[in-house]
């Protein structure tokens, strides 16, 4: 009797293991079919092109997942990961000292600029620059790291070596942002007043041509699917060592930019680790409003998510609300 009962129990347990892998047994599964249907519905009539992907394990739900979107500051996450790969494999240390002078600065969002004394400069570390790039979206920190890596081509080489597809990084912030407004980068543009004067002097037809070219440029773009796959591999520790993975994920969790996007759609108890990106606007159209990251449920299951809003005439609040809504839907369909 005992031997028969033991055999029955063993068969039941074996069936549960085979038919209910841990993620499903824990109640974590993504209803990709329904999620894709709702993503299509809510984005169909939006004033702009919206691409999004959500991934749980091997299950992926997307709308316009294979189309290309300008990354803008989302690329700063890629830079940080490439730097941490050097820490893992090339003898770099997060504590390595970096001296910054005014000539090393970039443009637009760069809180670091306030710390750089004209004569003495500012001394910091590689780890601090990575955190500034991801947490505050600091363009100066980003461009200094890109230069230290050997230029944008070095980051693209890293992505290729890791088998990352659907993402390309071609320019640093200095060159990308000036080209968008019809300029070519010059060292004197580290002075905001000089840069503003130069932008104001660009003829309207040149500004128009430059912005339209940027909207269709394949450089510095990602597909939502390529990005969500990158995020999934990052979270699983497939791109960096365990220590480096924890470092960058912690920085993403501390990100302070645009909490009204992915974070605004997260349910109570969920953790959001993310990186945003936003372009300027021209004649009422904003080329890029983005947020990508990881949504972690209270039990610990993780969703990777990427949302890109392109060429939108909607208000800033409406664009952010769309991203928040997609985050909300992803969590709703994760059971």
GROMACS .gro file of C-alpha atoms in nm:
model
  335
    1UNK     CA    1   0.000   0.000   0.000
    2UNK     CA    2   0.280   0.243   0.099
    3UNK     CA    3   0.479   0.158  -0.215
    4UNK     CA    4   0.176   0.220  -0.441
    5UNK     CA    5   0.091   0.553  -0.271
    6UNK     CA    6   0.454   0.666  -0.294
    7UNK     CA    7   0.454   0.586  -0.666
    8UNK     CA    8   0.133   0.785  -0.720
    9UNK     CA    9   0.272   1.084  -0.530
   10UNK     CA   10   0.594   1.070  -0.731
   11UNK     CA   11   0.402   1.066  -1.060
   12UNK     CA   12   0.192   1.366  -0.950
   13UNK     CA   13   0.501   1.564  -0.849
   14UNK     CA   14   0.676   1.477  -1.176
   15UNK     CA   15   0.372   1.596  -1.371
   16UNK     CA   16   0.367   1.925  -1.182
   17UNK     CA   17   0.735   1.987  -1.255
   18UNK     CA   18   0.693   1.914  -1.627
   19UNK     CA   19   0.363   2.091  -1.681
   20UNK     CA   20   0.415   2.383  -1.444
   21UNK     CA   21   0.764   2.533  -1.465
   22UNK     CA   22   0.853   2.763  -1.173
   23UNK     CA   23   0.747   3.090  -1.341
   24UNK     CA   24   0.402   2.953  -1.419
   25UNK     CA   25   0.367   2.773  -1.087
   26UNK     CA   26   0.439   3.106  -0.918
   27UNK     CA   27   0.156   3.263  -1.115
   28UNK     CA   28   0.384   3.465  -1.347
   29UNK     CA   29   0.277   3.449  -1.710
   30UNK     CA   30   0.224   3.718  -1.971
   31UNK     CA   31  -0.097   3.716  -2.174
   32UNK     CA   32   0.081   3.825  -2.492
   33UNK     CA   33  -0.218   3.782  -2.722
   34UNK     CA   34  -0.447   4.012  -2.526
   35UNK     CA   35  -0.167   4.257  -2.450
   36UNK     CA   36  -0.073   4.292  -2.817
   37UNK     CA   37  -0.438   4.347  -2.905
   38UNK     CA   38  -0.473   4.627  -2.652
   39UNK     CA   39  -0.139   4.785  -2.747
   40UNK     CA   40  -0.259   4.806  -3.105
   41UNK     CA   41  -0.592   4.953  -2.999
   42UNK     CA   42  -0.461   5.228  -2.772
   43UNK     CA   43  -0.184   5.339  -3.010
   44UNK     CA   44  -0.379   5.325  -3.337
   45UNK     CA   45  -0.520   5.678  -3.320
   46UNK     CA   46  -0.247   5.843  -3.114
   47UNK     CA   47  -0.088   6.156  -3.258
   48UNK     CA   48   0.247   5.993  -3.327
   49UNK     CA   49   0.410   5.659  -3.402
   50UNK     CA   50   0.426   5.433  -3.096
   51UNK     CA   51   0.639   5.122  -3.070
   52UNK     CA   52   0.648   4.902  -2.762
   53UNK     CA   53   0.751   4.556  -2.649
   54UNK     CA   54   0.705   4.367  -2.323
   55UNK     CA   55   0.894   4.049  -2.245
   56UNK     CA   56   0.855   3.785  -1.976
   57UNK     CA   57   1.088   3.489  -2.016
   58UNK     CA   58   1.050   3.379  -2.377
   59UNK     CA   59   0.708   3.542  -2.417
   60UNK     CA   60   0.702   3.874  -2.600
   61UNK     CA   61   0.418   4.113  -2.689
   62UNK     CA   62   0.484   4.402  -2.926
   63UNK     CA   63   0.339   4.672  -3.142
   64UNK     CA   64   0.571   4.798  -3.416
   65UNK     CA   65   0.840   4.588  -3.253
   66UNK     CA   66   1.063   4.577  -3.561
   67UNK     CA   67   1.042   4.946  -3.655
   68UNK     CA   68   1.331   5.180  -3.574
   69UNK     CA   69   1.301   5.467  -3.326
   70UNK     CA   70   1.550   5.733  -3.222
   71UNK     CA   71   1.692   5.643  -2.881
   72UNK     CA   72   1.802   5.987  -2.762
   73UNK     CA   73   1.923   5.951  -2.400
   74UNK     CA   74   1.825   5.585  -2.378
   75UNK     CA   75   2.167   5.537  -2.539
   76UNK     CA   76   2.330   5.646  -2.212
   77UNK     CA   77   2.236   5.309  -2.065
   78UNK     CA   78   2.427   5.137  -2.347
   79UNK     CA   79   2.730   5.353  -2.276
   80UNK     CA   80   2.718   5.261  -1.908
   81UNK     CA   81   2.695   4.890  -1.986
   82UNK     CA   82   2.989   4.913  -2.230
   83UNK     CA   83   3.197   5.083  -1.959
   84UNK     CA   84   3.110   4.809  -1.709
   85UNK     CA   85   3.218   4.549  -1.963
   86UNK     CA   86   3.563   4.716  -1.956
   87UNK     CA   87   3.553   4.688  -1.578
   88UNK     CA   88   3.479   4.316  -1.613
   89UNK     CA   89   3.734   4.236  -1.883
   90UNK     CA   90   3.984   4.517  -1.946
   91UNK     CA   91   4.118   4.607  -1.603
   92UNK     CA   92   3.914   4.924  -1.554
   93UNK     CA   93   3.789   5.005  -1.203
   94UNK     CA   94   3.484   5.203  -1.102
   95UNK     CA   95   3.713   5.391  -0.865
   96UNK     CA   96   3.949   5.501  -1.143
   97UNK     CA   97   4.001   5.877  -1.122
   98UNK     CA   98   3.885   6.107  -1.402
   99UNK     CA   99   3.978   6.475  -1.424
  100UNK     CA  100   3.722   6.693  -1.602
  101UNK     CA  101   3.782   7.039  -1.744
  102UNK     CA  102   3.543   7.278  -1.913
  103UNK     CA  103   3.659   7.165  -2.257
  104UNK     CA  104   3.533   6.814  -2.175
  105UNK     CA  105   3.173   6.925  -2.126
  106UNK     CA  106   2.887   6.857  -2.363
  107UNK     CA  107   2.553   7.036  -2.407
  108UNK     CA  108   2.197   7.063  -2.276
  109UNK     CA  109   2.132   6.835  -1.975
  110UNK     CA  110   2.460   6.814  -1.782
  111UNK     CA  111   2.433   6.881  -1.407
  112UNK     CA  112   2.803   6.795  -1.392
  113UNK     CA  113   2.885   7.130  -1.556
  114UNK     CA  114   2.801   7.314  -1.233
  115UNK     CA  115   3.084   7.130  -1.057
  116UNK     CA  116   3.356   7.200  -1.313
  117UNK     CA  117   3.566   7.496  -1.202
  118UNK     CA  118   3.710   7.695  -1.495
  119UNK     CA  119   4.065   7.670  -1.365
  120UNK     CA  120   4.080   7.372  -1.130
  121UNK     CA  121   3.836   7.143  -1.306
  122UNK     CA  122   3.660   6.862  -1.123
  123UNK     CA  123   3.789   6.520  -1.021
  124UNK     CA  124   3.556   6.223  -1.006
  125UNK     CA  125   3.552   5.851  -1.089
  126UNK     CA  126   3.438   5.625  -1.371
  127UNK     CA  127   3.169   5.479  -1.147
  128UNK     CA  128   3.036   5.824  -1.065
  129UNK     CA  129   3.018   5.914  -1.434
  130UNK     CA  130   2.822   5.597  -1.513
  131UNK     CA  131   2.576   5.674  -1.237
  132UNK     CA  132   2.538   6.035  -1.352
  133UNK     CA  133   2.474   5.922  -1.709
  134UNK     CA  134   2.202   5.674  -1.609
  135UNK     CA  135   2.045   5.844  -1.307
  136UNK     CA  136   2.051   6.210  -1.417
  137UNK     CA  137   2.092   6.159  -1.792
  138UNK     CA  138   2.406   6.374  -1.778
  139UNK     CA  139   2.535   6.436  -2.130
  140UNK     CA  140   2.879   6.550  -2.017
  141UNK     CA  141   2.930   6.231  -1.816
  142UNK     CA  142   2.814   6.030  -2.116
  143UNK     CA  143   3.039   6.197  -2.371
  144UNK     CA  144   3.343   6.172  -2.142
  145UNK     CA  145   3.280   5.799  -2.106
  146UNK     CA  146   3.230   5.757  -2.481
  147UNK     CA  147   3.563   5.928  -2.547
  148UNK     CA  148   3.733   5.711  -2.287
  149UNK     CA  149   3.592   5.399  -2.452
  150UNK     CA  150   3.735   5.506  -2.788
  151UNK     CA  151   3.429   5.663  -2.948
  152UNK     CA  152   3.083   5.541  -3.050
  153UNK     CA  153   3.230   5.265  -3.268
  154UNK     CA  154   3.368   5.098  -2.956
  155UNK     CA  155   3.019   5.075  -2.806
  156UNK     CA  156   2.877   4.939  -3.129
  157UNK     CA  157   3.156   4.681  -3.135
  158UNK     CA  158   3.065   4.577  -2.780
  159UNK     CA  159   2.699   4.530  -2.882
  160UNK     CA  160   2.801   4.319  -3.180
  161UNK     CA  161   3.037   4.105  -2.974
  162UNK     CA  162   2.753   4.034  -2.732
  163UNK     CA  163   2.517   3.941  -3.016
  164UNK     CA  164   2.285   4.238  -2.951
  165UNK     CA  165   2.072   4.314  -3.258
  166UNK     CA  166   1.824   4.588  -3.342
  167UNK     CA  167   2.029   4.861  -3.171
  168UNK     CA  168   2.291   5.096  -3.314
  169UNK     CA  169   2.487   5.378  -3.156
  170UNK     CA  170   2.668   5.611  -3.395
  171UNK     CA  171   2.727   5.950  -3.228
  172UNK     CA  172   2.796   6.107  -2.894
  173UNK     CA  173   2.562   6.373  -2.758
  174UNK     CA  174   2.773   6.661  -2.889
  175UNK     CA  175   2.748   6.550  -3.250
  176UNK     CA  176   2.393   6.412  -3.245
  177UNK     CA  177   2.230   6.715  -3.086
  178UNK     CA  178   2.411   6.974  -3.297
  179UNK     CA  179   2.336   6.789  -3.621
  180UNK     CA  180   1.966   6.783  -3.531
  181UNK     CA  181   1.960   7.165  -3.536
  182UNK     CA  182   2.168   7.201  -3.851
  183UNK     CA  183   2.509   7.260  -3.692
  184UNK     CA  184   2.840   7.075  -3.673
  185UNK     CA  185   2.997   7.043  -3.332
  186UNK     CA  186   3.262   7.300  -3.236
  187UNK     CA  187   3.459   7.308  -2.908
  188UNK     CA  188   3.328   7.656  -2.825
  189UNK     CA  189   2.974   7.516  -2.801
  190UNK     CA  190   3.056   7.397  -2.446
  191UNK     CA  191   2.954   7.754  -2.360
  192UNK     CA  192   2.570   7.748  -2.356
  193UNK     CA  193   2.549   8.112  -2.464
  194UNK     CA  194   2.766   8.047  -2.768
  195UNK     CA  195   2.562   7.740  -2.857
  196UNK     CA  196   2.231   7.922  -2.822
  197UNK     CA  197   2.357   8.204  -3.048
  198UNK     CA  198   2.474   7.954  -3.309
  199UNK     CA  199   2.140   7.773  -3.309
  200UNK     CA  200   1.951   8.102  -3.341
  201UNK     CA  201   2.166   8.189  -3.643
  202UNK     CA  202   2.078   7.872  -3.838
  203UNK     CA  203   1.843   7.961  -4.129
  204UNK     CA  204   1.491   7.819  -4.089
  205UNK     CA  205   1.516   7.610  -4.405
  206UNK     CA  206   1.838   7.448  -4.278
  207UNK     CA  207   1.676   7.376  -3.940
  208UNK     CA  208   1.380   7.223  -4.120
  209UNK     CA  209   1.599   7.006  -4.340
  210UNK     CA  210   1.815   6.891  -4.050
  211UNK     CA  211   1.517   6.796  -3.833
  212UNK     CA  212   1.345   6.604  -4.112
  213UNK     CA  213   1.668   6.419  -4.182
  214UNK     CA  214   1.697   6.330  -3.814
  215UNK     CA  215   1.344   6.190  -3.812
  216UNK     CA  216   1.428   5.936  -4.084
  217UNK     CA  217   1.792   5.871  -3.987
  218UNK     CA  218   1.873   5.510  -3.901
  219UNK     CA  219   2.167   5.618  -3.688
  220UNK     CA  220   2.133   5.608  -3.309
  221UNK     CA  221   1.811   5.406  -3.323
  222UNK     CA  222   1.669   5.091  -3.172
  223UNK     CA  223   1.375   4.865  -3.240
  224UNK     CA  224   1.146   4.805  -2.941
  225UNK     CA  225   1.214   4.431  -2.978
  226UNK     CA  226   1.590   4.477  -2.992
  227UNK     CA  227   1.580   4.695  -2.682
  228UNK     CA  228   1.355   4.468  -2.478
  229UNK     CA  229   1.580   4.171  -2.562
  230UNK     CA  230   1.885   4.372  -2.454
  231UNK     CA  231   1.714   4.458  -2.124
  232UNK     CA  232   1.615   4.098  -2.063
  233UNK     CA  233   1.971   3.975  -2.118
  234UNK     CA  234   2.107   4.252  -1.897
  235UNK     CA  235   1.872   4.161  -1.613
  236UNK     CA  236   1.959   3.789  -1.641
  237UNK     CA  237   2.332   3.862  -1.615
  238UNK     CA  238   2.413   3.756  -1.969
  239UNK     CA  239   2.595   4.078  -2.063
  240UNK     CA  240   2.797   4.164  -1.750
  241UNK     CA  241   2.936   4.005  -1.436
  242UNK     CA  242   2.709   3.977  -1.136
  243UNK     CA  243   2.871   4.273  -0.963
  244UNK     CA  244   2.850   4.497  -1.270
  245UNK     CA  245   2.493   4.389  -1.340
  246UNK     CA  246   2.388   4.487  -0.989
  247UNK     CA  247   2.566   4.822  -1.024
  248UNK     CA  248   2.386   4.926  -1.342
  249UNK     CA  249   2.047   4.793  -1.230
  250UNK     CA  250   2.078   4.993  -0.907
  251UNK     CA  251   2.152   5.307  -1.111
  252UNK     CA  252   1.847   5.238  -1.328
  253UNK     CA  253   1.634   5.200  -1.016
  254UNK     CA  254   1.755   5.541  -0.895
  255UNK     CA  255   1.683   5.715  -1.227
  256UNK     CA  256   1.519   6.052  -1.155
  257UNK     CA  257   1.413   6.162  -1.502
  258UNK     CA  258   1.046   6.161  -1.608
  259UNK     CA  259   0.875   5.968  -1.327
  260UNK     CA  260   0.547   6.031  -1.512
  261UNK     CA  261   0.628   5.765  -1.773
  262UNK     CA  262   0.689   5.398  -1.689
  263UNK     CA  263   0.686   5.464  -1.315
  264UNK     CA  264   0.346   5.632  -1.331
  265UNK     CA  265   0.189   5.317  -1.473
  266UNK     CA  266   0.335   5.076  -1.218
  267UNK     CA  267   0.112   4.919  -0.955
  268UNK     CA  268   0.181   4.961  -0.585
  269UNK     CA  269   0.472   4.746  -0.473
  270UNK     CA  270   0.626   4.717  -0.818
  271UNK     CA  271   0.985   4.836  -0.868
  272UNK     CA  272   1.080   5.027  -1.183
  273UNK     CA  273   1.440   5.038  -1.308
  274UNK     CA  274   1.458   5.244  -1.625
  275UNK     CA  275   1.622   5.493  -1.861
  276UNK     CA  276   1.439   5.769  -2.045
  277UNK     CA  277   1.515   5.960  -2.363
  278UNK     CA  278   1.363   6.275  -2.511
  279UNK     CA  279   1.434   6.489  -2.817
  280UNK     CA  280   1.363   6.854  -2.873
  281UNK     CA  281   1.065   6.966  -3.078
  282UNK     CA  282   1.033   7.145  -3.408
  283UNK     CA  283   0.715   7.316  -3.525
  284UNK     CA  284   0.505   7.130  -3.271
  285UNK     CA  285   0.644   6.783  -3.342
  286UNK     CA  286   0.861   6.590  -3.096
  287UNK     CA  287   1.069   6.321  -3.264
  288UNK     CA  288   1.139   6.105  -2.959
  289UNK     CA  289   0.977   6.043  -2.619
  290UNK     CA  290   1.102   5.716  -2.471
  291UNK     CA  291   1.128   5.505  -2.160
  292UNK     CA  292   1.277   5.157  -2.133
  293UNK     CA  293   1.347   4.937  -1.835
  294UNK     CA  294   1.251   4.657  -1.601
  295UNK     CA  295   0.930   4.619  -1.402
  296UNK     CA  296   0.975   4.396  -1.097
  297UNK     CA  297   0.672   4.249  -0.922
  298UNK     CA  298   0.662   4.224  -0.539
  299UNK     CA  299   0.732   3.846  -0.557
  300UNK     CA  300   1.039   3.918  -0.775
  301UNK     CA  301   0.926   3.828  -1.128
  302UNK     CA  302   1.058   4.071  -1.389
  303UNK     CA  303   0.910   4.220  -1.705
  304UNK     CA  304   1.134   4.390  -1.959
  305UNK     CA  305   0.965   4.681  -2.135
  306UNK     CA  306   1.053   4.935  -2.402
  307UNK     CA  307   0.828   5.217  -2.521
  308UNK     CA  308   0.915   5.467  -2.796
  309UNK     CA  309   0.690   5.752  -2.911
  310UNK     CA  310   0.804   5.914  -3.236
  311UNK     CA  311   0.708   6.218  -3.442
  312UNK     CA  312   0.427   6.318  -3.209
  313UNK     CA  313   0.224   6.637  -3.207
  314UNK     CA  314   0.069   6.538  -2.873
  315UNK     CA  315   0.154   6.735  -2.560
  316UNK     CA  316   0.437   6.628  -2.333
  317UNK     CA  317   0.188   6.512  -2.071
  318UNK     CA  318  -0.008   6.307  -2.326
  319UNK     CA  319   0.307   6.142  -2.457
  320UNK     CA  320   0.411   6.050  -2.104
  321UNK     CA  321   0.059   5.928  -2.027
  322UNK     CA  322   0.076   5.693  -2.326
  323UNK     CA  323   0.398   5.540  -2.192
  324UNK     CA  324   0.244   5.510  -1.845
  325UNK     CA  325  -0.063   5.342  -1.991
  326UNK     CA  326   0.150   5.082  -2.167
  327UNK     CA  327   0.335   5.011  -1.843
  328UNK     CA  328   0.000   4.972  -1.668
  329UNK     CA  329  -0.126   4.732  -1.935
  330UNK     CA  330   0.192   4.523  -1.919
  331UNK     CA  331   0.146   4.473  -1.546
  332UNK     CA  332  -0.229   4.409  -1.582
  333UNK     CA  333  -0.166   4.125  -1.831
  334UNK     CA  334   0.110   3.969  -1.620
  335UNK     CA  335  -0.064   3.706  -1.413
   0.00000   0.00000   0.00000
